[in-house]
Amino acid sequence: MTDHAPRPESDIPGKPTAASRTTLSHIMTGSDTNLLGTVHGGVIMKLVDDAAGAVAGRHSGGPAVTASMDEMVFLEPVRVGDLVHVRAQVNWTGRSSMEVGVRVMAERWNESTPATQVGSAYLVFAAVDADGRPRPVPQVIPETERDKRRYQEAQIRRTHRLARRRAIRELREKRTAEGIED
């Protein structure tokens, strides 16, 4: 794992993981359903993006935009009457980007049973200035062993994202050089 001292390119002090962690809760209603009568995945994805955006903005101290969503996983269907809790935190930071991890939990609104995990996702946000250009973000400082694990896993996901992007670009360049139109 990397050192958490301030980066030379930035004098912005780092922030602990807990500084921007948040939970967004919402009761699912009939207007949230799909044709199967369960909550539409897009409704959950919007809640995920909303919570992750709040965390990214809080961590970076200003506007942040969604750059990508990785590994949105739906584990269980969500039903009308479920109280959905979307828990988000910054897992990793770069110069102007942040990976936000999100866990989606659901429980019946009128029961005292424990919430069940129904989904998860990883989103990458870019902090932007008033002109929409990237701006530096504070380094995230993992506090717990779980935070440290998430930081390390986020680094692996970033490496894979960059390698995938590079491989696709190279394939497209090769096809273009061979005169193959897509």
Tab-separated table of C-alpha atoms in Angstrom:
chain	number	residue	atom	x	y	z
A	1	MET	CA	0.000	0.000	0.000
A	2	THR	CA	1.194	3.504	-0.731
A	3	ASP	CA	2.261	6.082	1.813
A	4	HIS	CA	-0.489	8.478	2.867
A	5	ALA	CA	1.694	11.582	3.213
A	6	PRO	CA	0.570	14.610	1.174
A	7	ARG	CA	1.437	14.228	-2.491
A	8	PRO	CA	4.094	16.600	-3.832
A	9	GLU	CA	1.774	17.927	-6.579
A	10	SER	CA	-0.802	19.038	-4.030
A	11	ASP	CA	-0.809	20.894	-0.746
A	12	ILE	CA	-4.352	19.732	-0.017
A	13	PRO	CA	-4.458	17.873	3.298
A	14	GLY	CA	-5.736	14.299	3.131
A	15	LYS	CA	-9.122	13.304	4.526
A	16	PRO	CA	-9.992	10.143	6.444
A	17	THR	CA	-12.478	7.741	4.858
A	18	ALA	CA	-15.134	8.545	7.468
A	19	ALA	CA	-15.087	12.286	6.655
A	20	SER	CA	-17.326	11.882	3.603
A	21	ARG	CA	-19.013	8.503	4.173
A	22	THR	CA	-22.792	8.770	3.865
A	23	THR	CA	-26.039	6.796	3.695
A	24	LEU	CA	-29.020	7.686	1.533
A	25	SER	CA	-32.310	5.988	2.467
A	26	HIS	CA	-35.462	5.794	0.390
A	27	ILE	CA	-38.771	3.880	0.621
A	28	MET	CA	-39.623	2.143	-2.645
A	29	THR	CA	-43.129	2.796	-3.991
A	30	GLY	CA	-45.271	1.575	-6.858
A	31	SER	CA	-43.873	4.254	-9.183
A	32	ASP	CA	-40.417	2.603	-8.835
A	33	THR	CA	-41.464	-0.768	-10.301
A	34	ASN	CA	-40.605	-2.516	-13.548
A	35	LEU	CA	-42.842	-4.838	-15.595
A	36	LEU	CA	-42.090	-7.732	-13.209
A	37	GLY	CA	-43.450	-5.800	-10.219
A	38	THR	CA	-40.083	-5.372	-8.493
A	39	VAL	CA	-38.102	-2.153	-8.246
A	40	HIS	CA	-36.519	-1.151	-11.547
A	41	GLY	CA	-32.742	-1.534	-11.614
A	42	GLY	CA	-32.440	1.987	-13.003
A	43	VAL	CA	-34.091	3.386	-9.884
A	44	ILE	CA	-31.478	1.648	-7.745
A	45	MET	CA	-28.699	2.822	-10.075
A	46	LYS	CA	-29.859	6.437	-9.696
A	47	LEU	CA	-29.832	6.127	-5.904
A	48	VAL	CA	-26.323	4.629	-6.143
A	49	ASP	CA	-25.143	7.510	-8.352
A	50	ASP	CA	-26.791	10.093	-6.058
A	51	ALA	CA	-25.145	8.709	-2.915
A	52	ALA	CA	-21.766	8.280	-4.618
A	53	GLY	CA	-21.974	11.812	-6.012
A	54	ALA	CA	-22.684	13.237	-2.566
A	55	VAL	CA	-19.663	11.397	-1.162
A	56	ALA	CA	-17.401	12.519	-4.027
A	57	GLY	CA	-18.516	16.130	-3.649
A	58	ARG	CA	-18.042	16.052	0.104
A	59	HIS	CA	-14.609	14.453	-0.156
A	60	SER	CA	-13.360	16.744	-2.918
A	61	GLY	CA	-14.908	19.889	-1.456
A	62	GLY	CA	-16.851	20.802	-4.581
A	63	PRO	CA	-18.417	19.553	-7.793
A	64	ALA	CA	-17.611	16.027	-8.977
A	65	VAL	CA	-19.027	14.232	-12.005
A	66	THR	CA	-19.567	10.536	-12.684
A	67	ALA	CA	-16.811	9.246	-14.975
A	68	SER	CA	-17.687	5.545	-14.903
A	69	MET	CA	-19.652	2.881	-13.077
A	70	ASP	CA	-17.994	-0.480	-12.544
A	71	GLU	CA	-19.405	-3.768	-11.401
A	72	MET	CA	-22.993	-2.778	-10.613
A	73	VAL	CA	-24.220	-6.013	-9.101
A	74	PHE	CA	-27.830	-6.790	-8.186
A	75	LEU	CA	-27.926	-9.610	-5.625
A	76	GLU	CA	-31.623	-9.701	-4.683
A	77	PRO	CA	-34.762	-8.044	-6.028
A	78	VAL	CA	-36.029	-4.959	-4.240
A	79	ARG	CA	-39.789	-4.768	-3.598
A	80	VAL	CA	-42.331	-2.041	-3.124
A	81	GLY	CA	-42.334	-1.187	0.588
A	82	ASP	CA	-38.621	-1.866	1.026
A	83	LEU	CA	-36.604	0.769	2.815
A	84	VAL	CA	-33.408	0.934	0.769
A	85	HIS	CA	-30.177	2.204	2.334
A	86	VAL	CA	-27.393	3.174	-0.071
A	87	ARG	CA	-24.086	3.379	1.823
A	88	ALA	CA	-21.153	5.029	0.057
A	89	GLN	CA	-17.556	5.940	0.815
A	90	VAL	CA	-14.419	7.003	-1.031
A	91	ASN	CA	-12.178	3.949	-1.434
A	92	TRP	CA	-9.284	5.486	-3.393
A	93	THR	CA	-8.146	8.819	-4.793
A	94	GLY	CA	-5.905	9.898	-7.633
A	95	ARG	CA	-4.955	13.445	-8.625
A	96	SER	CA	-8.487	14.482	-9.620
A	97	SER	CA	-10.439	11.232	-9.516
A	98	MET	CA	-11.984	9.137	-6.772
A	99	GLU	CA	-13.371	5.624	-6.609
A	100	VAL	CA	-16.528	5.471	-4.518
A	101	GLY	CA	-17.726	2.104	-3.226
A	102	VAL	CA	-21.443	1.647	-2.697
A	103	ARG	CA	-23.371	-1.038	-0.822
A	104	VAL	CA	-27.149	-1.272	-1.260
A	105	MET	CA	-29.142	-2.694	1.649
A	106	ALA	CA	-32.910	-3.265	1.904
A	107	GLU	CA	-35.326	-3.991	4.733
A	108	ARG	CA	-39.104	-3.987	5.002
A	109	TRP	CA	-40.235	-0.529	6.046
A	110	ASN	CA	-42.554	-1.849	8.770
A	111	GLU	CA	-40.506	-4.740	10.190
A	112	SER	CA	-37.588	-4.837	12.582
A	113	THR	CA	-35.627	-7.504	10.697
A	114	PRO	CA	-32.031	-6.791	9.724
A	115	ALA	CA	-31.346	-5.210	6.347
A	116	THR	CA	-30.082	-7.512	3.580
A	117	GLN	CA	-27.456	-6.576	1.020
A	118	VAL	CA	-29.206	-6.365	-2.371
A	119	GLY	CA	-26.485	-4.776	-4.504
A	120	SER	CA	-23.115	-3.098	-4.801
A	121	ALA	CA	-21.212	-0.904	-7.208
A	122	TYR	CA	-17.988	0.994	-7.750
A	123	LEU	CA	-18.076	4.400	-9.411
A	124	VAL	CA	-15.293	6.708	-10.512
A	125	PHE	CA	-15.854	10.435	-10.098
A	126	ALA	CA	-13.768	13.315	-11.398
A	127	ALA	CA	-13.611	16.523	-9.400
A	128	VAL	CA	-14.164	19.533	-11.660
A	129	ASP	CA	-13.838	23.300	-11.360
A	130	ALA	CA	-16.381	25.907	-12.503
A	131	ASP	CA	-15.199	25.464	-16.114
A	132	GLY	CA	-15.563	21.677	-15.997
A	133	ARG	CA	-11.798	21.048	-15.902
A	134	PRO	CA	-10.298	18.489	-13.531
A	135	ARG	CA	-9.206	19.824	-10.160
A	136	PRO	CA	-7.104	18.182	-7.445
A	137	VAL	CA	-8.728	16.154	-4.670
A	138	PRO	CA	-7.546	15.392	-1.154
A	139	GLN	CA	-5.936	12.002	-0.736
A	140	VAL	CA	-8.188	9.547	1.090
A	141	ILE	CA	-6.692	8.175	4.298
A	142	PRO	CA	-7.979	4.660	5.056
A	143	GLU	CA	-8.681	4.300	8.773
A	144	THR	CA	-9.656	0.685	9.403
A	145	GLU	CA	-8.396	-2.638	8.088
A	146	ARG	CA	-11.552	-2.810	5.961
A	147	ASP	CA	-10.796	0.664	4.526
A	148	LYS	CA	-7.218	-0.436	3.751
A	149	ARG	CA	-8.498	-3.549	1.958
A	150	ARG	CA	-10.947	-1.447	-0.064
A	151	TYR	CA	-8.129	0.952	-0.984
A	152	GLN	CA	-5.977	-1.922	-2.253
A	153	GLU	CA	-8.873	-3.492	-4.183
A	154	ALA	CA	-9.631	-0.096	-5.748
A	155	GLN	CA	-6.041	0.113	-6.990
A	156	ILE	CA	-6.495	-3.284	-8.673
A	157	ARG	CA	-9.747	-2.151	-10.320
A	158	ARG	CA	-8.022	1.018	-11.571
A	159	THR	CA	-5.166	-1.007	-13.059
A	160	HIS	CA	-7.685	-3.251	-14.841
A	161	ARG	CA	-9.734	-0.266	-16.106
A	162	LEU	CA	-6.632	1.356	-17.568
A	163	ALA	CA	-5.375	-1.906	-19.117
A	164	ARG	CA	-8.797	-2.620	-20.652
A	165	ARG	CA	-9.013	0.913	-22.073
A	166	ARG	CA	-5.478	0.624	-23.522
A	167	ALA	CA	-6.159	-2.812	-25.073
A	168	ILE	CA	-9.376	-1.597	-26.718
A	169	ARG	CA	-7.659	1.524	-28.074
A	170	GLU	CA	-4.826	-0.595	-29.511
A	171	LEU	CA	-7.295	-3.018	-31.127
A	172	ARG	CA	-9.207	-0.147	-32.726
A	173	GLU	CA	-6.001	1.447	-33.989
A	174	LYS	CA	-4.919	-1.884	-35.487
A	175	ARG	CA	-8.280	-2.369	-37.217
A	176	THR	CA	-8.153	1.180	-38.581
A	177	ALA	CA	-4.601	0.608	-39.866
A	178	GLU	CA	-5.829	-2.556	-41.625
A	179	GLY	CA	-8.599	-0.524	-43.261
A	180	ILE	CA	-11.402	-2.228	-41.316
A	181	GLU	CA	-14.321	0.132	-40.746
A	182	ASP	CA	-16.479	-0.308	-37.673
